[in-house]
GROMACS .gro file of C-alpha atoms in nm:
model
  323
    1UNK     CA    1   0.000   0.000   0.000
    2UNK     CA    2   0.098   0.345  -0.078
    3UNK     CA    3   0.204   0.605   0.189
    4UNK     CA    4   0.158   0.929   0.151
    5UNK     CA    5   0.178   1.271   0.373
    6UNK     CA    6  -0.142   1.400   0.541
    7UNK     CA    7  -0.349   1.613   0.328
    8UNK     CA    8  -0.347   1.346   0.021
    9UNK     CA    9  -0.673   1.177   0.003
   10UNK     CA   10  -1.034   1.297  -0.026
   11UNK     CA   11  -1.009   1.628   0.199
   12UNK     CA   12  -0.936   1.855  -0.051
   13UNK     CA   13  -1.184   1.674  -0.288
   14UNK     CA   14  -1.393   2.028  -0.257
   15UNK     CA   15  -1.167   2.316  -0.236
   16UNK     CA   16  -1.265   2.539  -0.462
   17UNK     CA   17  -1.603   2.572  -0.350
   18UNK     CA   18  -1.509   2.633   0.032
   19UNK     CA   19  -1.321   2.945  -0.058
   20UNK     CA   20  -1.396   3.231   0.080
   21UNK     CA   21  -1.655   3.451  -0.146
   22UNK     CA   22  -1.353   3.741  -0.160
   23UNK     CA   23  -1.140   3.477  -0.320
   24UNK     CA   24  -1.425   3.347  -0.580
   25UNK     CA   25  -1.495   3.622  -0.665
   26UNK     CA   26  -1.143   3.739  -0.834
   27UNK     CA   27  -1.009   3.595  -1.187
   28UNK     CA   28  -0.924   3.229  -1.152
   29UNK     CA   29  -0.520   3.379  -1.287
   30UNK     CA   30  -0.488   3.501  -0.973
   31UNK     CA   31  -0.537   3.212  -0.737
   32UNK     CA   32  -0.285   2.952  -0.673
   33UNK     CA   33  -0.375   2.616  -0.818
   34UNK     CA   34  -0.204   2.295  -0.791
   35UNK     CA   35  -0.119   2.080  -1.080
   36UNK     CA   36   0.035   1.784  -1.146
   37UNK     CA   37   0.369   1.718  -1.497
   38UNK     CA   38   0.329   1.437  -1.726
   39UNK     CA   39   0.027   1.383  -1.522
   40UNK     CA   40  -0.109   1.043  -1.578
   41UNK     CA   41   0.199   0.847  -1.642
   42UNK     CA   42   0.112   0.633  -1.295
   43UNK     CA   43   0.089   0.335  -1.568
   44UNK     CA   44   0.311   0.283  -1.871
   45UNK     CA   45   0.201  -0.028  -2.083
   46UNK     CA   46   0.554  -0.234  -2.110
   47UNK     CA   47   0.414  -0.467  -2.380
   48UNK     CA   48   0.328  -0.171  -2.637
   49UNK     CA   49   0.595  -0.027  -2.866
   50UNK     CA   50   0.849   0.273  -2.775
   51UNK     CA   51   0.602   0.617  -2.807
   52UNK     CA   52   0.655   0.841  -3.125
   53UNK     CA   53   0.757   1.096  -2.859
   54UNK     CA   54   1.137   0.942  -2.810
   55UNK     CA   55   1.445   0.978  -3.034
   56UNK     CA   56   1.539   0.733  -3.268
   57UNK     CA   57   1.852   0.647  -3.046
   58UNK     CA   58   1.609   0.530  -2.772
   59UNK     CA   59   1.413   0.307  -3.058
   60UNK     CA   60   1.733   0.169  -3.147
   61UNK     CA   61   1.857   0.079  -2.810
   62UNK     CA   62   1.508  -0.118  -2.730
   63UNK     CA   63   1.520  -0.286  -3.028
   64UNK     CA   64   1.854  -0.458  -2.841
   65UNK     CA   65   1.782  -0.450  -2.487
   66UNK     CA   66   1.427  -0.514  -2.527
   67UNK     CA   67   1.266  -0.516  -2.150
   68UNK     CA   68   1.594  -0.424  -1.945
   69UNK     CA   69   1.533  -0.077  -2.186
   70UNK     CA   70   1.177  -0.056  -2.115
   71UNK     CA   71   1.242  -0.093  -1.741
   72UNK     CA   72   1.507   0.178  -1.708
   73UNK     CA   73   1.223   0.362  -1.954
   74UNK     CA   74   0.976   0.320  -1.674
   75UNK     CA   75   1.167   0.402  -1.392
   76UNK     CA   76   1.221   0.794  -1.602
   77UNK     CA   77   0.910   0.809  -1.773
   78UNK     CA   78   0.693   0.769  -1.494
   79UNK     CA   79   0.624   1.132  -1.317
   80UNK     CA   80   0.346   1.043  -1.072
   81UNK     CA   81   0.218   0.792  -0.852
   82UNK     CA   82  -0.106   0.892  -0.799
   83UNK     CA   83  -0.418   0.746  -0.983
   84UNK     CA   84  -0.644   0.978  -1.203
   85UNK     CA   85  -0.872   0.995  -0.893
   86UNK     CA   86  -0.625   1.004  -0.618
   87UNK     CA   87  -0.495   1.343  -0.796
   88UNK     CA   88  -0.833   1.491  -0.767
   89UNK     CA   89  -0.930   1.387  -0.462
   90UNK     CA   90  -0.605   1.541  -0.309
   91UNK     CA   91  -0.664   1.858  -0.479
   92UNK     CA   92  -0.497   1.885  -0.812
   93UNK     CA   93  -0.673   2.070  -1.025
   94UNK     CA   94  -0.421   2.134  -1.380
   95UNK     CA   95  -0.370   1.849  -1.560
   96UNK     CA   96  -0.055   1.858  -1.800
   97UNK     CA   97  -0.162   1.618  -2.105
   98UNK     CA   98   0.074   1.461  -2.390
   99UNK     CA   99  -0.124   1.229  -2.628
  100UNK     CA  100  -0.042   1.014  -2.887
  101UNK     CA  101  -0.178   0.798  -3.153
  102UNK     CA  102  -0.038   0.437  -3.153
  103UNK     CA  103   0.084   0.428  -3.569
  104UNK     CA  104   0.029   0.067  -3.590
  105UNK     CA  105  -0.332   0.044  -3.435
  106UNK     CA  106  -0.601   0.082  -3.714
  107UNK     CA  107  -0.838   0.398  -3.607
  108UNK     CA  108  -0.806   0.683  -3.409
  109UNK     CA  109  -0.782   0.623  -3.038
  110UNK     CA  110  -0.583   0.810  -2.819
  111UNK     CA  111  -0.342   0.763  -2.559
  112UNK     CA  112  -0.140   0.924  -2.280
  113UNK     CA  113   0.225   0.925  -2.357
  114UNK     CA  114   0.551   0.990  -2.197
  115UNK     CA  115   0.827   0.733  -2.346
  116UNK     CA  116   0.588   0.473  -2.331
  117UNK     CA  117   0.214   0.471  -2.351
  118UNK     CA  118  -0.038   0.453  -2.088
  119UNK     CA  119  -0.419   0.515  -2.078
  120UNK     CA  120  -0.678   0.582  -2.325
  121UNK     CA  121  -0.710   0.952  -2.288
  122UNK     CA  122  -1.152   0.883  -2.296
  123UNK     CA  123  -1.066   0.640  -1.976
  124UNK     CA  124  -0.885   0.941  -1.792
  125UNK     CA  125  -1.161   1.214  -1.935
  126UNK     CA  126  -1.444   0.988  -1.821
  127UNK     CA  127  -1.262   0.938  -1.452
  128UNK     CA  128  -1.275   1.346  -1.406
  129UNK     CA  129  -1.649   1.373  -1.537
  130UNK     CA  130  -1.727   1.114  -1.284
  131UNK     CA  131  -1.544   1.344  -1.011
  132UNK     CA  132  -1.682   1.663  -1.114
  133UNK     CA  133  -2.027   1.552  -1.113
  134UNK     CA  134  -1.996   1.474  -0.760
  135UNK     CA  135  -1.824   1.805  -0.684
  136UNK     CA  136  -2.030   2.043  -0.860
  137UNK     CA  137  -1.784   2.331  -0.723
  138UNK     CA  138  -1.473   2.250  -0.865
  139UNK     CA  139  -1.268   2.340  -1.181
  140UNK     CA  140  -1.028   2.198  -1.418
  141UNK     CA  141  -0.734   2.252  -1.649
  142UNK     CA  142  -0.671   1.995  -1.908
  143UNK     CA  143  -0.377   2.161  -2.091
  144UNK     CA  144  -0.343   1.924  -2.414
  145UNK     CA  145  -0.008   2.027  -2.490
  146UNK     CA  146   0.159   1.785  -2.687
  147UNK     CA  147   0.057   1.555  -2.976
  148UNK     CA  148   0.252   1.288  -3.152
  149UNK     CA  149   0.138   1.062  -3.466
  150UNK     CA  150  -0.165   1.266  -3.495
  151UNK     CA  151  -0.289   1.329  -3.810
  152UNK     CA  152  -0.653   1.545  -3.886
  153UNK     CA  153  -0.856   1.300  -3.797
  154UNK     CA  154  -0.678   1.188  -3.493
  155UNK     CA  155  -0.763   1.573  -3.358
  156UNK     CA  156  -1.131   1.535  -3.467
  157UNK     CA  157  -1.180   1.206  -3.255
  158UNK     CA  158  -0.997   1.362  -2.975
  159UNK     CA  159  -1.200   1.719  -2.993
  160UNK     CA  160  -1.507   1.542  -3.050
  161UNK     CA  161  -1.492   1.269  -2.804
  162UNK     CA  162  -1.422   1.584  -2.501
  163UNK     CA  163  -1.711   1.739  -2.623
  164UNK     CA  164  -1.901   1.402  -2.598
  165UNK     CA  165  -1.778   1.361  -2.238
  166UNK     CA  166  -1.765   1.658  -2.044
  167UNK     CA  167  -2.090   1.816  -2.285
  168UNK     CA  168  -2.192   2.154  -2.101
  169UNK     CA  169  -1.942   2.131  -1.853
  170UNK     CA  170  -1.684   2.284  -2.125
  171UNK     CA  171  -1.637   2.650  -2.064
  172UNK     CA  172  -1.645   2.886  -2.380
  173UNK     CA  173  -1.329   3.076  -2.477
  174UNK     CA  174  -1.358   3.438  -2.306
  175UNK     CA  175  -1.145   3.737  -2.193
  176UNK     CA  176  -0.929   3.558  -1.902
  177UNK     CA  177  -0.986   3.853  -1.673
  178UNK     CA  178  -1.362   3.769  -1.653
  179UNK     CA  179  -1.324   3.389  -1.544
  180UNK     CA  180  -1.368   3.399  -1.179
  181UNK     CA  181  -1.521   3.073  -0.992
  182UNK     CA  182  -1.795   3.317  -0.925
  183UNK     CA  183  -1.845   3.329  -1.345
  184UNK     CA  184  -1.813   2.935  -1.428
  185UNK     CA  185  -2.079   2.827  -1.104
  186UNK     CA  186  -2.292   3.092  -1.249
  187UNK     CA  187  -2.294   2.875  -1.595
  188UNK     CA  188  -2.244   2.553  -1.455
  189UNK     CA  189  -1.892   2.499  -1.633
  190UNK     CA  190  -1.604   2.293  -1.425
  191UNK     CA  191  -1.389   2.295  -1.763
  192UNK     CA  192  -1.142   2.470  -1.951
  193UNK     CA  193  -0.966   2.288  -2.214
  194UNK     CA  194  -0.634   2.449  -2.383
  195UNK     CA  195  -0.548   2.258  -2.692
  196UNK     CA  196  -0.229   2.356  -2.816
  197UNK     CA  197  -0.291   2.257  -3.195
  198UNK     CA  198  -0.441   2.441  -3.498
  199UNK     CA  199  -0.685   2.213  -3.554
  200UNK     CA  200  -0.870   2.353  -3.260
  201UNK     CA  201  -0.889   2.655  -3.420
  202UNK     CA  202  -1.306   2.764  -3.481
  203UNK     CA  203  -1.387   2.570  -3.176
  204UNK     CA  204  -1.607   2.791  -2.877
  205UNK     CA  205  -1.450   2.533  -2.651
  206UNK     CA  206  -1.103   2.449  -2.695
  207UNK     CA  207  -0.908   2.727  -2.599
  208UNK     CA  208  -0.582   2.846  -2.747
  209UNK     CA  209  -0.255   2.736  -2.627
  210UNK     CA  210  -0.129   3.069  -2.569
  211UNK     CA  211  -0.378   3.150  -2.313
  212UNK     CA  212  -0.188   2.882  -2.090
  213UNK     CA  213   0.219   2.958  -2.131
  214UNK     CA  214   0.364   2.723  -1.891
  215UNK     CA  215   0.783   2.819  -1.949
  216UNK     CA  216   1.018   2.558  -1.920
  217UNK     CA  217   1.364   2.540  -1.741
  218UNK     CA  218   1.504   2.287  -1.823
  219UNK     CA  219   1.763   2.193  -1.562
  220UNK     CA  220   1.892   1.978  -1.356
  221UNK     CA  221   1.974   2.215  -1.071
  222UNK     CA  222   1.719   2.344  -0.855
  223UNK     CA  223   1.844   2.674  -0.811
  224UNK     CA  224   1.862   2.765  -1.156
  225UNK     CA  225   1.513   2.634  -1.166
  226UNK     CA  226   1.426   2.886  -0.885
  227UNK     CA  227   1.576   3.138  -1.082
  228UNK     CA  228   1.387   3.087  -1.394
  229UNK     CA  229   1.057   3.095  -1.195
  230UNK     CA  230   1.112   3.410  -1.094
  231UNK     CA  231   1.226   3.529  -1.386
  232UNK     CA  232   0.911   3.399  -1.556
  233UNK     CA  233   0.665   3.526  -1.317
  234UNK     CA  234   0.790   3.880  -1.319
  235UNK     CA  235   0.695   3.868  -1.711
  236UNK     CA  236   0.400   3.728  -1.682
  237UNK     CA  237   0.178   4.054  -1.650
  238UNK     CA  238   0.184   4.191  -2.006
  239UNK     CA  239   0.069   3.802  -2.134
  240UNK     CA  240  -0.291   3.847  -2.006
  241UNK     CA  241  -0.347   3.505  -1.935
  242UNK     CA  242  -0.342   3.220  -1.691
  243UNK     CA  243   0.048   3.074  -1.599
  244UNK     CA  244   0.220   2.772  -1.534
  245UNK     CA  245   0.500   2.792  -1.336
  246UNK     CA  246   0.694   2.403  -1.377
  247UNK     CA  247   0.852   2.312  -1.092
  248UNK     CA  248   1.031   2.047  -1.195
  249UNK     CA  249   1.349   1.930  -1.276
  250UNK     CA  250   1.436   1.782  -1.622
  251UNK     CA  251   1.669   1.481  -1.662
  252UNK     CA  252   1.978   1.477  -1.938
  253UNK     CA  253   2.108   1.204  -2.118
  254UNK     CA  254   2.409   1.219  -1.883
  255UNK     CA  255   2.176   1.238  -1.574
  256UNK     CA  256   1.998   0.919  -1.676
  257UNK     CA  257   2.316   0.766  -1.743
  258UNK     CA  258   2.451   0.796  -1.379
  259UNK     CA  259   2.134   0.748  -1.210
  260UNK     CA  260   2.002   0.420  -1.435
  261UNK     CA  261   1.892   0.209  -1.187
  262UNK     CA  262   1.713   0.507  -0.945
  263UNK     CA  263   1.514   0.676  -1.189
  264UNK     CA  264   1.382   1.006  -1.171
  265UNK     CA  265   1.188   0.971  -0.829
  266UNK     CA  266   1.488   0.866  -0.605
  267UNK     CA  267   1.774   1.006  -0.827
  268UNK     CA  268   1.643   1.360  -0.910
  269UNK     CA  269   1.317   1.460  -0.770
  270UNK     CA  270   1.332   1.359  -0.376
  271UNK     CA  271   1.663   1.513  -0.333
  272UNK     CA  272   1.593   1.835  -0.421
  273UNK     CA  273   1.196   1.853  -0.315
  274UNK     CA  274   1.358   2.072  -0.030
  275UNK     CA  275   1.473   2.326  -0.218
  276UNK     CA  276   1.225   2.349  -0.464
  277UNK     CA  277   0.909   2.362  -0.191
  278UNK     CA  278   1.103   2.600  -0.011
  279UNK     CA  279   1.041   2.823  -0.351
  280UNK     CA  280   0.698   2.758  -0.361
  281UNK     CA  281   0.598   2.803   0.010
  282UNK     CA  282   0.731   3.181  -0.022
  283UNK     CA  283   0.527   3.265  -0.333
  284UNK     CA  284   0.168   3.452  -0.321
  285UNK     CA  285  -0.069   3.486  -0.555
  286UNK     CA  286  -0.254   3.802  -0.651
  287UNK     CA  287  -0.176   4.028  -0.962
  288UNK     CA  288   0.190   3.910  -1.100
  289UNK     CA  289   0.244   3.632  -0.879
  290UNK     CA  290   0.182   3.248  -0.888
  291UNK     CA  291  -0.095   3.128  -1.043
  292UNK     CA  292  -0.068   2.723  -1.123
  293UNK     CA  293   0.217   2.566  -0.992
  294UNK     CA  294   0.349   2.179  -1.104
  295UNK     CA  295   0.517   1.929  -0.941
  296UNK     CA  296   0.634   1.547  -1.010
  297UNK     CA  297   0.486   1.316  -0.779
  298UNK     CA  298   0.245   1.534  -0.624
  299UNK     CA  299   0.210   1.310  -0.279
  300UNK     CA  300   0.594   1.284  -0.165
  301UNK     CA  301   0.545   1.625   0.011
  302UNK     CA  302   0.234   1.762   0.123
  303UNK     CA  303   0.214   1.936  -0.230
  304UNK     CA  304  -0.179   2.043  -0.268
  305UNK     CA  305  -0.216   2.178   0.087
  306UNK     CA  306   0.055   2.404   0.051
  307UNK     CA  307  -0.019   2.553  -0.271
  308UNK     CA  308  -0.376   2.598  -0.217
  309UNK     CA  309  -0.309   2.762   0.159
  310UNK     CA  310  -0.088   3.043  -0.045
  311UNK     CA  311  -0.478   3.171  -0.130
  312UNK     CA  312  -0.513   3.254   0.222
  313UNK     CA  313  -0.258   3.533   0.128
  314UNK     CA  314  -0.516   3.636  -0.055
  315UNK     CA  315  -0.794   3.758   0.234
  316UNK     CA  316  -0.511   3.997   0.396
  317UNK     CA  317  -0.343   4.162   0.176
  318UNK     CA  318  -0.510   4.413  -0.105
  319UNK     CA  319  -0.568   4.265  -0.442
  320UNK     CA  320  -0.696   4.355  -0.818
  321UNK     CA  321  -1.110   4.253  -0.863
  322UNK     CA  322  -1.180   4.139  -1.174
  323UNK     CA  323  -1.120   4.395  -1.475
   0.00000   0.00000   0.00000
């Protein structure tokens, strides 16, 4: 059985809606929101073929090492622990989404992807309808970011089958300023989907990438990942959207060489958790600061609790109202 810190589990299943009225009441790019990288890569199918999504070098060196590959594969590709529902149960409300085609299945199904494949993305859409019908208060980001092996009609499957499943729910594309919690209640809508693809272009529904940045670091060293998020946050005012700030670390080549048999949790991540919640637990929200904030496996520290307590920031200091 899985342990995990106080706070993960089913008591922040209803955040949102036991905010304080001064806090739903401002945009929704203002509050601090916890989200979750790579989010569902909990399960990685072994058996199926190397994703579209890794360099030919890492095809090649399958093809030899066949399932000692795939297992180092696994122990790198997989971000998160935590089940579709465990994640929103404890809180997490930004989902970060890479899909993928599988180019030697006939039709258009679509999968979750990091490395390897995991879930049907309908499976994982169908798990957070279920959740948000029984928690009529709460909001989420499904950030469909990247897309591999997709070709037009892969994109109308995958449009059309979140407009099957989450139906009214979807929230139409609007000046961000004007989306408070306050705004989607009013309309009943507990969804905003960013697809980051031209094909979603025309769509009332799908909203554009660029409303979303989330900038990357890209680093191995957590205080040059520090420094980036600030960096990042003091430029996000003239962008007029919601922001992601990653924090997360991002493995090399060489990193994966010298830490093979760890993987990313006990190699990279867990040693420098400290450092990188120590960044987080001194941001606010508000006008210019934090707004959605990732991590890698979201239950080694008590992630959700901390970034959603930064809100109570919120209630004593003076902020910007909706514009």
């Amino acid at each position: 059985m899985k342990t995990r810190p106080a706070g993960i589990g089913s008591s922040n299943a209803d955040w949102m809606g036991a905010l304080s009225p001064k806090l739903t009441a401002l945009p929704l790019k203002h509050l601090a929101v916890p989200g979750s990288h790579d989010s569902f890569t909990f399960w990685v199918d072994v058996q199926a073929p190397v994703g579209p999504d890794q360099k030919v070098f890492v095809k090649y060196l399958v093809s030899i090492f066949r399932h000692m590959a795939k297992k180092v594969m696994v122990n790198w590709a997989m971000t998160q622990n935590l089940t579709f529902q465990e994640q929103l149960d404890a809180g997490i409300r930004y989902f970060d989404l890479r899909v993928s085609s599988k180019p030697s299945e006939p039709g258009a199904e679509i999968y979750f992807i990091h490395g390897l494949f995991g879930h049907k993305v309908r499976h994982g859409m169908s798990v957070i309808n279920s959740f948000l019908d029984a928690h009529r208060k709460e909001v989420v980001f499904l950030d469909f970011n990247h897309h591999y092996a997709m070709e037009a009609e892969h994109h109308t499957y995958l449009i059309g089958m979140l407009q099957e499943v989450f139906g009214s729910k979807l929230c139409r594309i609007g000046a961000v300023e004007d989306i408070t919690l306050d705004y989607l209640w009013e309309r009943k809508y507990q969804v905003l989907v960013f697809y980051h693809h031209p094909s979603a272009q025309g769509s009332a529904v799908m909203w554009p990438g660029n409303k979303i940045p989330a900038p990357w670091a890209n680093t191995t060293e957590p205080l040059k990942l520090t420094q980036f998020l600030e960096t990042t946050l003091g430029e996000r005012a003239k962008q007029g959207s919601f922001h992601v700030s990653q924090a997360i670390l991002t493995p090399r080549v060489k990193t994966i060489a010298k830490g093979l048999v760890w993987g990313l949790r006990s190699y990279l991540v867990e040693r420098n958790l400290p450092t990188i919640m120590s960044w987080v637990e001194a941001q606010r929200p508000g006008e210019g600061g934090v707004n959605i904030i990732t991590s890698d496996f979201v239950e080694l520290t008590d992630f959700s609790n901390i970034v959603i307590k930064l809100n109570n920031l919120l209630l004593t200091e003076p902020v910007c109202g909706p514009t």
